[in-house]
XYZ file of C-alpha atoms in Angstrom:
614
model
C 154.956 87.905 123.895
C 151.027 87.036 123.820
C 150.253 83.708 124.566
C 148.384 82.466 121.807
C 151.006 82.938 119.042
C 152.791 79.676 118.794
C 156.073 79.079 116.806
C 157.782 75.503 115.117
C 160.688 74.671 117.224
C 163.058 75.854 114.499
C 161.023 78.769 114.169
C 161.746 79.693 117.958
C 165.114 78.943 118.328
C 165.637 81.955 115.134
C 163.181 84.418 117.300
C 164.637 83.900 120.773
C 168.235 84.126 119.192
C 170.399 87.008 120.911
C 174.536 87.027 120.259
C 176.442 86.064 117.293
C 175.857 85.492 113.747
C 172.795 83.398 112.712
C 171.849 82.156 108.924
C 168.177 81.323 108.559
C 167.795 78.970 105.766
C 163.597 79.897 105.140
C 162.498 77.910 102.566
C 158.983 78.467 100.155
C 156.193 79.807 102.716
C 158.165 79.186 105.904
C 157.381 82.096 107.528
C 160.280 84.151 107.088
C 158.723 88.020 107.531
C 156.223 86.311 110.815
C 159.894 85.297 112.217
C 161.782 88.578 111.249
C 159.599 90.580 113.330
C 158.882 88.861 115.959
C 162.823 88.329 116.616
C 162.894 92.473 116.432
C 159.949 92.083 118.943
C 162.061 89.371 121.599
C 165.079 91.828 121.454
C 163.527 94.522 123.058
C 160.868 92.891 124.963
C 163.135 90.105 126.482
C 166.466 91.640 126.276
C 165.766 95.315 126.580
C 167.954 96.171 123.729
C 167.281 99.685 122.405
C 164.916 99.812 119.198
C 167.353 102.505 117.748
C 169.860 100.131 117.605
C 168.679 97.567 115.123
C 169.013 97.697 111.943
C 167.001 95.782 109.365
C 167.781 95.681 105.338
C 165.655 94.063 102.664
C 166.155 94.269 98.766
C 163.665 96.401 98.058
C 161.524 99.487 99.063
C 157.913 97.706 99.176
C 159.437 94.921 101.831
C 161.361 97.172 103.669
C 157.643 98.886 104.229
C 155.935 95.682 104.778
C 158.326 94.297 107.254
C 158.522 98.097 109.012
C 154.304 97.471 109.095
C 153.931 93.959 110.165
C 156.423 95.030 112.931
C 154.525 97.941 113.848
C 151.239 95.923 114.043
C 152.897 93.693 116.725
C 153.445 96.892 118.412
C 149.185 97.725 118.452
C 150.523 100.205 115.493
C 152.999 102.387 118.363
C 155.582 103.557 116.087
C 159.291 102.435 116.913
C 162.496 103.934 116.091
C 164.003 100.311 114.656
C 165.815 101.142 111.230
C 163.877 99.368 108.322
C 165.742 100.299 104.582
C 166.868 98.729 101.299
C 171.126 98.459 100.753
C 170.761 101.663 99.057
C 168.294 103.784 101.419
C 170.880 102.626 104.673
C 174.097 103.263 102.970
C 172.676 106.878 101.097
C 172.113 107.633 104.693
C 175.823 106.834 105.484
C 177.090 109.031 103.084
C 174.343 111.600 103.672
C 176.175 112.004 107.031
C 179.928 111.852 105.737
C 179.386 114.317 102.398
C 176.643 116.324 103.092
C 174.839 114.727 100.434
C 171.158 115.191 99.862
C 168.273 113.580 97.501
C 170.008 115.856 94.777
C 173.038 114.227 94.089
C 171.429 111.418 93.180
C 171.414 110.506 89.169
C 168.108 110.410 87.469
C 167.237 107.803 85.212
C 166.817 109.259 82.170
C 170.227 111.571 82.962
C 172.198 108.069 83.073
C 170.383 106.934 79.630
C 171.058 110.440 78.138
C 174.435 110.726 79.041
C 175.271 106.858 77.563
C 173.285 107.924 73.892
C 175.459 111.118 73.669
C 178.412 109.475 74.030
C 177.070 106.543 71.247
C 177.575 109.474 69.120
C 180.615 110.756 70.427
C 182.335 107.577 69.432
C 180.032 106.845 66.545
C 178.317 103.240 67.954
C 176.095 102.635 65.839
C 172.777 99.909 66.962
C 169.521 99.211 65.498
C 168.086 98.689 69.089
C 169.166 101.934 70.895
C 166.905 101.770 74.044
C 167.841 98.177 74.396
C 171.771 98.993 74.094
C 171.596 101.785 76.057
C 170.221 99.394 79.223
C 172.055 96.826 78.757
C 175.092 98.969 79.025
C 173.940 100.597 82.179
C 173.181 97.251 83.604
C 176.972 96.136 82.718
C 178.409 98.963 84.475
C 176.522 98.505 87.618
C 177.611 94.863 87.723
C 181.186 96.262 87.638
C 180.807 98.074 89.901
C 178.797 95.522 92.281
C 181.499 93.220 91.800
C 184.524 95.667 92.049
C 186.192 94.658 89.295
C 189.262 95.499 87.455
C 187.835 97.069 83.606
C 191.408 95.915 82.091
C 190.518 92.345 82.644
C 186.741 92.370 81.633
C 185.328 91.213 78.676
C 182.322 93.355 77.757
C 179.240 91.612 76.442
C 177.119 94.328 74.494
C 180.319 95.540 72.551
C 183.840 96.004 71.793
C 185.804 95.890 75.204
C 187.485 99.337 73.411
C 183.858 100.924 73.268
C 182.840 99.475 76.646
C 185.887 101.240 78.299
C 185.075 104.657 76.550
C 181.849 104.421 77.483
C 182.072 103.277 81.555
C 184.906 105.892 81.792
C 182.927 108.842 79.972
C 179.804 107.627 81.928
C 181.344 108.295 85.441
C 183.516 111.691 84.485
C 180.292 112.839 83.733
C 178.338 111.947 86.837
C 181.572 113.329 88.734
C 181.677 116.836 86.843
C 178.229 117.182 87.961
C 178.915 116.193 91.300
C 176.337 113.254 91.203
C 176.069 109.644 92.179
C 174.357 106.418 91.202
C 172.559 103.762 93.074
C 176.400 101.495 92.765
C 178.169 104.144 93.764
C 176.155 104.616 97.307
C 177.366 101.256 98.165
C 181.197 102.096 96.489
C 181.648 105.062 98.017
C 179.782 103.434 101.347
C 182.503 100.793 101.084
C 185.439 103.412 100.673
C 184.129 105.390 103.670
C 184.636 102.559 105.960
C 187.566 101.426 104.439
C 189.533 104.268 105.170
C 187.653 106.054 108.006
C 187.959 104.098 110.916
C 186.142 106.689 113.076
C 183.343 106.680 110.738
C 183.157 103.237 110.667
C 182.951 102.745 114.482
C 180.580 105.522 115.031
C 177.828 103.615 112.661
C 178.827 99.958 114.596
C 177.575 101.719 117.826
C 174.813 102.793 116.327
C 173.898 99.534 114.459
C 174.470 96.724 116.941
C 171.676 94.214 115.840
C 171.562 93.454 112.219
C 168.832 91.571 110.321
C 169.123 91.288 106.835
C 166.360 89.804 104.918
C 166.538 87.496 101.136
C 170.242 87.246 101.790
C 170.388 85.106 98.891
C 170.279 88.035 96.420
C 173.606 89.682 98.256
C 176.660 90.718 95.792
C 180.083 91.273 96.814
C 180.019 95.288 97.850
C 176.890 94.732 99.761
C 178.728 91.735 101.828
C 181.671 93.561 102.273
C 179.795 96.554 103.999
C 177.375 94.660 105.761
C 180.293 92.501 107.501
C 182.030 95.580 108.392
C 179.141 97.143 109.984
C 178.533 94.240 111.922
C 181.479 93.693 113.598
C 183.569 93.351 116.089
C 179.977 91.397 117.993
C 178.912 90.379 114.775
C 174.748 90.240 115.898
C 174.259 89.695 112.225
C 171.262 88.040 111.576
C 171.219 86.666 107.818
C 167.853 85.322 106.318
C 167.589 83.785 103.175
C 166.997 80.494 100.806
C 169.835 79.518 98.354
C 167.139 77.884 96.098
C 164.918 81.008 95.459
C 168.294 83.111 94.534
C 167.692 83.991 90.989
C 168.905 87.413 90.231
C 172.197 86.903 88.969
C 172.110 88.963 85.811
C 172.029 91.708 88.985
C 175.377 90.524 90.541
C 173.337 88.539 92.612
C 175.689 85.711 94.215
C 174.090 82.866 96.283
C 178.006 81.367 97.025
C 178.054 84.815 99.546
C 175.411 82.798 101.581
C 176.897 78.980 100.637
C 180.343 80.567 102.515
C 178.544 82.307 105.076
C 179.691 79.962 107.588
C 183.493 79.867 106.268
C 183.439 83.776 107.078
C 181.590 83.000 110.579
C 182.490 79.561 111.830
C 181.240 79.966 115.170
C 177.355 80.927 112.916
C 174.371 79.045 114.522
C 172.209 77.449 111.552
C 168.858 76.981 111.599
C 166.160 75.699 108.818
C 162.857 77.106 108.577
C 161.547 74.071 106.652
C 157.680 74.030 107.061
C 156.014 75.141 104.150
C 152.430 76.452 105.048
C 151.598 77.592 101.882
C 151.186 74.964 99.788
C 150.018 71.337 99.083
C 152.033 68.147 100.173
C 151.942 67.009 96.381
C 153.290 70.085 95.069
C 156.046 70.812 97.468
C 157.438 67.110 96.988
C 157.446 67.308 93.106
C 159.139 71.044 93.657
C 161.825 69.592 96.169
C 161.960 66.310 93.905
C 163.407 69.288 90.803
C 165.597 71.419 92.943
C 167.545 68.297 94.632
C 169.103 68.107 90.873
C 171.216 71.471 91.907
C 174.805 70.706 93.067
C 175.370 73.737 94.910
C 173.137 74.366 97.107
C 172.378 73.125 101.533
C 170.598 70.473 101.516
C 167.335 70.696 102.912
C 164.208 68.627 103.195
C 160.821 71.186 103.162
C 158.018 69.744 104.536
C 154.376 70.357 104.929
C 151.284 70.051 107.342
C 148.601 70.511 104.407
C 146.969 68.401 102.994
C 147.953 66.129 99.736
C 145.510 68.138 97.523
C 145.530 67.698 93.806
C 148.445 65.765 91.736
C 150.767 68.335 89.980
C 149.258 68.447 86.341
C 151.858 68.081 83.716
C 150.586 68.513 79.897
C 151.291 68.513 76.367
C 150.086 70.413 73.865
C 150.384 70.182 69.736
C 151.764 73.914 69.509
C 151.190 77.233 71.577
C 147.729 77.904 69.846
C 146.380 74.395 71.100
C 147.686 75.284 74.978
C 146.505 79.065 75.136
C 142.964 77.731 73.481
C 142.427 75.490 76.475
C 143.920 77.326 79.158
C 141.538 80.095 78.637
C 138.580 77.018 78.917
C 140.265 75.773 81.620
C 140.168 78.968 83.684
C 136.674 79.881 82.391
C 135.909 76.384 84.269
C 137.494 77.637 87.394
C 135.761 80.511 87.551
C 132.216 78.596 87.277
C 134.006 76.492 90.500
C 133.585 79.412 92.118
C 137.622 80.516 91.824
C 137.933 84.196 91.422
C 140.091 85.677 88.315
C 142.854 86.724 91.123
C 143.171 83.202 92.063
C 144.950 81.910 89.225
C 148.314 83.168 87.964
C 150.176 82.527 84.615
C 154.277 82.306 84.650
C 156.533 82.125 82.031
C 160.045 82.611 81.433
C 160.527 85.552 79.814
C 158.275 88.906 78.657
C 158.279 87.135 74.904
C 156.448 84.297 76.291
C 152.204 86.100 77.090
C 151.547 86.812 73.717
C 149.277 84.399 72.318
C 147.792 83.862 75.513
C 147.191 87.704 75.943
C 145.415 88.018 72.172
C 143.444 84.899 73.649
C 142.658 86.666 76.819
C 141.243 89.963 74.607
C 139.328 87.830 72.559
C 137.222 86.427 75.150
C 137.171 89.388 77.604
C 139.021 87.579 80.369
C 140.100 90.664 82.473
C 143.954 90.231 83.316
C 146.576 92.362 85.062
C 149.970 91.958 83.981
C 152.924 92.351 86.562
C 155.740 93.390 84.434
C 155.604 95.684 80.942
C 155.293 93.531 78.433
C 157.251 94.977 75.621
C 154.879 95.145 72.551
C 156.196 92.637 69.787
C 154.964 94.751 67.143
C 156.994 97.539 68.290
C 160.701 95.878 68.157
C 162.749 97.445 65.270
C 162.602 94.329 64.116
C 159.096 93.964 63.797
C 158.808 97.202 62.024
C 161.388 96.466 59.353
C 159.440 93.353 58.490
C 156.057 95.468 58.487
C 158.080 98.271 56.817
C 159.000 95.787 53.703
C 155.152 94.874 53.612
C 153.901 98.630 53.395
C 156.534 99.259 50.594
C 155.032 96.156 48.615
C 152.007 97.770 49.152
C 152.520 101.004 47.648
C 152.957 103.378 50.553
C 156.744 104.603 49.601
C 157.187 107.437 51.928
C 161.136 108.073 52.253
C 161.266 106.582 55.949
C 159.458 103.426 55.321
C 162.125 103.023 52.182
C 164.860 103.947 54.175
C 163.836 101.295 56.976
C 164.386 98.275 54.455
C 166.778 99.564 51.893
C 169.565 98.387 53.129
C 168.328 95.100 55.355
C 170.090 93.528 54.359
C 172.845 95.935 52.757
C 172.176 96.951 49.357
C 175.205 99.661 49.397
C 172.029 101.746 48.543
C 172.747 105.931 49.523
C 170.574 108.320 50.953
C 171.046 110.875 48.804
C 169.563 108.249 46.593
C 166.004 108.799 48.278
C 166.044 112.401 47.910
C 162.074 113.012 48.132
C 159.553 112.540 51.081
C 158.033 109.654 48.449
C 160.885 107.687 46.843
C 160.568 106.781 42.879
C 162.305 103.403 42.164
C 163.121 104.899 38.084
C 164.842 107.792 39.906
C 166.676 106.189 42.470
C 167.833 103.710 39.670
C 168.681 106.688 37.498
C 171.205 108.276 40.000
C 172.745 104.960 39.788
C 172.774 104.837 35.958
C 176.877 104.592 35.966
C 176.531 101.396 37.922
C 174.942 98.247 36.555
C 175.466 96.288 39.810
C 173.429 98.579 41.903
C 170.500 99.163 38.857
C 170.456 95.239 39.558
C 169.760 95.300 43.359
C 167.011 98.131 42.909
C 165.522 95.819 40.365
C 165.768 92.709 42.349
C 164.281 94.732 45.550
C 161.489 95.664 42.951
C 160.822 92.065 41.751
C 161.134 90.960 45.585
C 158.291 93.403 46.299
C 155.638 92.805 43.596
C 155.842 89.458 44.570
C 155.043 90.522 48.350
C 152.306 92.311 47.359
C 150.134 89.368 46.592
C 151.191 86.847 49.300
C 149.429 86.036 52.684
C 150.880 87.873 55.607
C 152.701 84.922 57.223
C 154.570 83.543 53.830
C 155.334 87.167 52.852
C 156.690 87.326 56.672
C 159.320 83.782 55.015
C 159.828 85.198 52.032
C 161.073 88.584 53.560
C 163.259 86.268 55.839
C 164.337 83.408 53.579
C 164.655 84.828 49.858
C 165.338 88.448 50.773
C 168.151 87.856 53.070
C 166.590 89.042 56.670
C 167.582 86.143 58.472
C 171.282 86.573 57.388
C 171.054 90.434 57.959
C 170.121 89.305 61.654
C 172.601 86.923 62.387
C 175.195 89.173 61.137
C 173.997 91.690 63.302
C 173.957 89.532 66.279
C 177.806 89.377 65.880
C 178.104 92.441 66.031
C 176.098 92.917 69.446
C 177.498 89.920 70.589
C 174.362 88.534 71.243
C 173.358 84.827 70.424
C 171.331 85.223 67.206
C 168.456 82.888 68.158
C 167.201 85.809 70.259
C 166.378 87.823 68.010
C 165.272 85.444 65.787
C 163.048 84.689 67.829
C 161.074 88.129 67.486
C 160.636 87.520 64.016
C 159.953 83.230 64.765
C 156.828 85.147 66.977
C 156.050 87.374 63.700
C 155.778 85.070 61.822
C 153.645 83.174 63.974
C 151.299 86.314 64.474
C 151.131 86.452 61.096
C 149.814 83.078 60.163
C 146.405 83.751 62.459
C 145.477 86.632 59.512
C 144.164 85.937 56.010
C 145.198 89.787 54.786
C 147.510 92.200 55.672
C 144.527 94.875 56.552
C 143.030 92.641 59.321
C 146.838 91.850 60.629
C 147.952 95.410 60.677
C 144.366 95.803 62.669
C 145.207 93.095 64.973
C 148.664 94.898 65.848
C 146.582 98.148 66.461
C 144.125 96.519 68.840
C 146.675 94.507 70.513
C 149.023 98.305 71.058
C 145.850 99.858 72.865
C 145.116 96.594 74.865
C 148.727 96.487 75.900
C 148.781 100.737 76.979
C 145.680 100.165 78.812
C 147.236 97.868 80.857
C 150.276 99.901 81.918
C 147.936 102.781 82.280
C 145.475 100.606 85.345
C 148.196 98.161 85.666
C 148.774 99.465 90.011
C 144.770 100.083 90.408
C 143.645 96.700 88.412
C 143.088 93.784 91.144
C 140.749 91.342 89.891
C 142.426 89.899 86.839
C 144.025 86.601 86.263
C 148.081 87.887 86.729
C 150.527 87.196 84.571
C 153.957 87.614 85.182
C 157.761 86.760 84.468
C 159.337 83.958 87.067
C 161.180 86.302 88.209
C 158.510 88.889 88.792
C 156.634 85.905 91.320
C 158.727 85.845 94.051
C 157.564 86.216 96.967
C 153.756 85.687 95.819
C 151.488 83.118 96.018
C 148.069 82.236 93.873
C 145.623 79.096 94.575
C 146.314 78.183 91.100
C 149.276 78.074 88.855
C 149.892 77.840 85.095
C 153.748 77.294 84.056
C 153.793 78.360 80.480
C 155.979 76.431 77.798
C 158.080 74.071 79.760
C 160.297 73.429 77.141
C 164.086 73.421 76.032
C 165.342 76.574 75.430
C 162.721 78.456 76.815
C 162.983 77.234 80.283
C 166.264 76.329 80.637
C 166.303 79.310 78.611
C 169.305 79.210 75.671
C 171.346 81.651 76.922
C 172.266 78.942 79.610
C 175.480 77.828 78.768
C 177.163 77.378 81.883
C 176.853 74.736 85.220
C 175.816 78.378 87.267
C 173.681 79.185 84.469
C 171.704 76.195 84.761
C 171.131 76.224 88.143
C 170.259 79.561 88.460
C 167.179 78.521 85.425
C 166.287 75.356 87.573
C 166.040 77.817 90.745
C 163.993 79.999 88.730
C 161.612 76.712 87.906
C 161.455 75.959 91.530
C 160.792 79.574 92.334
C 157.544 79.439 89.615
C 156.445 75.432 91.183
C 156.295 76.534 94.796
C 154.300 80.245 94.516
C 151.007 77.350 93.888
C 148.800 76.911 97.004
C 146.221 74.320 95.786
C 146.753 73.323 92.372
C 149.912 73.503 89.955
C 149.794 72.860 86.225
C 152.730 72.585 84.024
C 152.355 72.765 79.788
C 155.131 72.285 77.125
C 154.498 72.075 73.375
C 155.231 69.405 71.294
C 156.157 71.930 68.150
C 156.436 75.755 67.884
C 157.511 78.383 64.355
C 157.239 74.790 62.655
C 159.868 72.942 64.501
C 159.720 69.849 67.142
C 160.429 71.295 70.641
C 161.822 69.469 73.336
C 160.557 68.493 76.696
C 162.427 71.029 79.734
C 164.644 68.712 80.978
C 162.850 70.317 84.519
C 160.260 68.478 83.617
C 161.715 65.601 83.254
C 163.526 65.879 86.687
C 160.741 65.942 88.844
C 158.887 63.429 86.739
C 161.887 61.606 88.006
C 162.285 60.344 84.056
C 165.601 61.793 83.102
C-alpha cells in the first residue's frame, strides 16, 4: 500500500476487512469505487489471497469496466485475473459451463418484441400504443420472473390477467422451441442450477471465495438468492450500497434485501462511509434534512469537509414558459462566470418534462447533450390524432389521415365506408343513406371540422378535446390499459401547451418539424457530444455529478410523480429527489411553477420537507 494514500477511519476499517460478511452503507460521494478497489488491492497484497478467487459484481456493464480499470491502475495497469461482471455476465458464465451455452442462445431484442406483437394478433389485443404495450409487457414478465412469482396469483397491470397469462406463457414456449434464453432467465436457470446441483454449486464456491458486490441497493430477490448461495458456507460477502439512492423499483429493485441484510447475517460487521467529498456543506444538509422524512431506511448522518458554499436556491415561477425563459439567462450568466456548458446539468422527473426547455435551448443555440432518448411529443399516437383532426379541417383528406380520427372517439363509422385513397364526406354519407343516425355523426364531424379550420392552433387543440369528445375517448381508453388517465392526458395537456406558442397552424406544424430534426440529431452525436449543458431523467443521474444543478418542476404530481399511490411508492419518489439534490457540487437550484395547462399547481411536498415547512 503506498504511503501517501490516506483513508477516513470508516473508510479503512471496509478496506482492511478480511472474513465474514460486511455491508458498506456509502452514502452520496463517499468514496465507494476508491474503497472497492483498494479492499481487492489489501486482499492480495496483505493476505495473499489469490486474485482468481474474487469475484466482483456491479449492475451494469460500464461500472463493471470502470471498477475492473481503476483496479488495474492501482496495479501500474498489470492486468489481474480478479473477476469483474454485471449479475448477468457472472451467472451467463455459470450456465455457459453447465449447458454448453454460447453468445447464441441468447434472445435478441427485437426477437422478444416480435414474438410479443405476433401473439397481440394471435389473440386479437388490440392498443393504440403498440411499441409502448409491447415494453411494458416485456418489462412485466421480467419482474415475474425477478421476483419468482406464482402467475395464478398476479394481477397484471397492462391488461387482462387472461391476456397477460397467454401472453407470458406463449412468450417463453417460444424462446424454449428455439432453444433460447433471456437476460431473467440467466439468473432463473442460474438459481435452478444451484438449487439442485450441489456439485455444481460447490465447484463455483471454491472458485469464488471473496465476493464484492457493488450498489447492493438495486438487488431483487433471484439475484439475492444466488449471490447468498455462492457465498457460502465462509460467507466473505462483501455488500456495498446506500438504501437512500435505491430507486429502481419499477426493475424489481428491492432496498428491504439490504434493510434485512443483517437478519440473514447476524454476525455482519457494519460500517458507514458517511463523508461526502463531493459536495457543499449547505447542500448536503438540506438533502439529508429531505431524506430523514423516509421511514424505512438506516439512519445515517452524511457529513462534509467542504466548504458551506452557496445557499440551496429554491424558486417559483408563474408557469413553465416563465422558468425555462430564465434558466436559459441564468446559464448564459454562468457561462460569462467562466462555467463551462458541461458544468451545469438539468434533472427532471420524467422524459415528458425537457420540452419547453429544449425548444428554448434551440432557439438560442445553447449546445446540449441529452442523456436519455427523449421520446418526441409530436410523435405519440396521440399527438398525431390531434394533428390528424387538424389536417382533415384543413382539406388534406387522404384515407389514412380520415381513418386516424374517424372513430376518436367512436363514430360506429366502417372502413369500407372510406373506400378511396381521398375520402368524400357525400359518399361516405351516401353508403349510409339507410341510416339517419350515422348521416348525423358524418354531418356533425363535418360541422366540427369547418369550425377547426378557422381557429388558432391551441383552441382548435380544446375544441378537438372538449366539444369533440377526445378527452372522453382517452379516459375510456385508459381503462382499458389500465393505466391512470392523467398520463396520457398529459400528452395532449403538453399539446396543447405547444400549441398556444403558434399564431397558425403552418408555423406550428414547422415548429414540430424543426423540433423532429433537433431531437434525431441528438441521438445521432448523443455518445460523441461532450460539451453541452446535460439533461437527463433522475434516474439517468446516478452516479454523476455537475458543479451546478437545475431540478426542474418541483411540483405535486410531477415529483412525487401521480402514479405514487403507495407508502413504498413515495419513498422510492423522495429517494429519487435526494438522488437529483446530492449529484450538485457547488451550487443547487430547485424551481416549481405556480400554474401549468391553465391550472394552479402545487408546491412538491419535497420541497416543503427540506424547507422544513410542512
Amino acid at each position: 500500500m503506498s504511503k501517501e494514500i490516506t483513508f477516513e477511519g470508516a473508510q479503512w476499517e471496509a478496506v482492511s476487512h478480511k472474513e465474514g460478511p460486511m455491508l458498506v452503507l456509502a452514502g452520496p460521494g463517499s468514496g465507494k469505487t476508491f474503497t472497492i478497489t483498494h479492499r481487492i488491492l489489501h486482499l492480495i497484497n496483505q493476505h495473499k489471497v489469490d486474485p482468481s478467487n474474487i469475484l466482483v459484481i456491479t449492475f451494469t456493464k460500464a461500472a463493471a469496466m470502470e471498477m475492473k480499470e481503476r483496479f488495474e491502475n492501482l496495479r501500474n495497469g498489470e492486468p489481474s485475473s480478479v473477476s469483474f461482471g454485471t449479475f448477468h455476465a457472472v451467472f451467463f458464465r455459470i450456465l455457459k459451463f453447465a449447458y454448453r451455452y454460447d453468445a447464441r442462445n441468447i434472445v435478441r431484442e427485437e426477437q422478444r418484441i416480435q414474438s410479443i406483437r405476433e401473439m397481440m394478433g394471435q389473440f386479437e389485443i388490440e392498443v393504440e400504443d403498440e411499441a409502448e404495450f409491447v415494453s411494458s409487457i416485456l418489462s412485466e414478465i421480467s419482474s415475474v420472473k425477478g421476483e419468482m412469482m406464482n402467475l395464478d396469483h398476479y394481477y397484471a397491470k397492462n391488461c387482462s390477467e387472461e391476456n397477460f397469462k397467454r401472453l407470458y406463457q406463449g412468450y417463453e414456449e417460444r424462446l424454449r422451441k428455439m432453444n433460447l434464453i433471456d437476460f431473467d432467465d440467466m439468473l432463473v436457470m442460474c438459481y435452478e442450477l444451484f438449487t439442485q446441483r450441489k456439485d455444481i454449486l460447490s465447484a463455483w464456491q471454491r472458485k469464488y471465495q471473496y465476493i464484492l458486490v457493488d450498489e447492493f441497493q438495486d438487488i431483487n430477490r433471484v439475484q439475492y438468492e444466488i449471490v447468498r448461495m455462492l457465498a457460502a458456507p465462509e460467507n466473505n460477502l462483501f455488500i456495498v450500497g446506500d438504501d437512500d439512492q435505491s430507486i429502481y423499483r419499477f426493475r424489481g429493485a428491492k432496498p428491504e434485501i439490504m434493510l434485512g441484510f443483517e437478519k440473514d447475517y447476524p454476525e455482519a460487521k457494519r460500517v458507514l462511509l458517511n463523508v461526502n467529498f463531493r459536495s457543499t456543506k449547505d447542500i448536503v444538509e438540506t438533502a439529508g434534512k429531505l431524506i430523514t422524512h423516509n421511514k424505512t431506511r438506516f439512519p445515517k448522518e452524511i457529513v462534509t469537509k467542504n466548504g458551506s458554499g452557496k445557499p440551496v436556491v429554491t424558486r417559483m415561477w408563474e408557469d413553465p414558459q416563465e422558468e425555462t425563459v430564465e434558466m436559459v439567462r441564468e446559464i448564459m450568466d454562468y457561462i460569462k462566470a467562466g462555467y463551462t456548458w458541461s458544468d451545469i446539468a438539468v434533472l427532471y422527473r420524467t422524459n415528458l418534462g425537457p420540452r419547453l426547455l429544449i425548444e428554448k435551448l434551440m432557439e438560442y443555440n445553447i449546445p446540449f447533450c441529452m442523456k436519455d432518448a427523449v421520446p418526441n411529443l409530436y410523435d405519440h399516437w396521440i399527438a398525431k390524432n390531434v394533428t390528424a383532426y387538424i389536417r382533415v379541417a384543413l382539406g388534406e383528406l387522404t384515407r389514412a389521415n380520415v381513418i386516424s380520427i374517424a372513430n376518436r372517439p367512436n363514430r360506429y363509422i366502417s372502413r369500407d365506408a372510406l373506400e378511396f385513397s381521398e375520402v368524400n364526406w357525400e359518399s361516405v354519407k351516401s353508403f349510409y343513406q339507410d341510416k339517419g343516425w350515422m348521416v348525423e355523426r358524418i354531418e356533425q364531424l363535418e360541422y366540427d371540422l369547418k369550425l377547426i379550420r378557422n381557429m388558432a392552433p391551441t383552441a382548435a387543440v380544446n375544441y378537438i378535446r372538449k366539444a369533440v369528445g377526445y378527452d372522453d375517448y382517452i379516459k375510456e381508453y385508459a381503462q382499458y390499459r389500465r393505466m391512470k388517465p392523467e398520463e396520457l392526458l398529459e400528452v395532449l395537456d403538453q399539446l396543447q401547451e405547444s400549441a398556444a406558442g403558434f399564431k397558425s397552424f403552418e408555423a406550428w406544424f414547422n415548429h414540430m418539424e424543426d423540433y423532429a430534426r433537433e431531437l434525431k440529431e441528438q441521438a445521432r452525436t448523443r455518445e460523441k457530444r461532450a460539451d453541452g449543458v446535460s439533461l437527463m431523467t433522475m434516474h439517468s443521474s446516478k452516479g454523476l455529478e455537475y458543479r451546478i444543478v437545475y431540478i426542474l418542476d418541483a411540483n405535486e404530481g410531477v415529483t412525487p410523480h401521480h402514479k405514487a399511490v403507495l407508502d413504498a411508492d413515495m419513498e422510492e419518489e423522495r429517494r429519487m429527489f435526494y438522488v437529483a439534490m446530492t449529484r450538485a457540487k457547488e451550487r443547487l437550484s430547485v424551481h416549481y411553477v405556480r400554474e401549468r395547462y391553465n391550472k394552479k399547481q402545487d408546491v412538491s411536498r419535497f420541497v416543503r420537507e427540506y424547507l422544513g415547512r410542512e
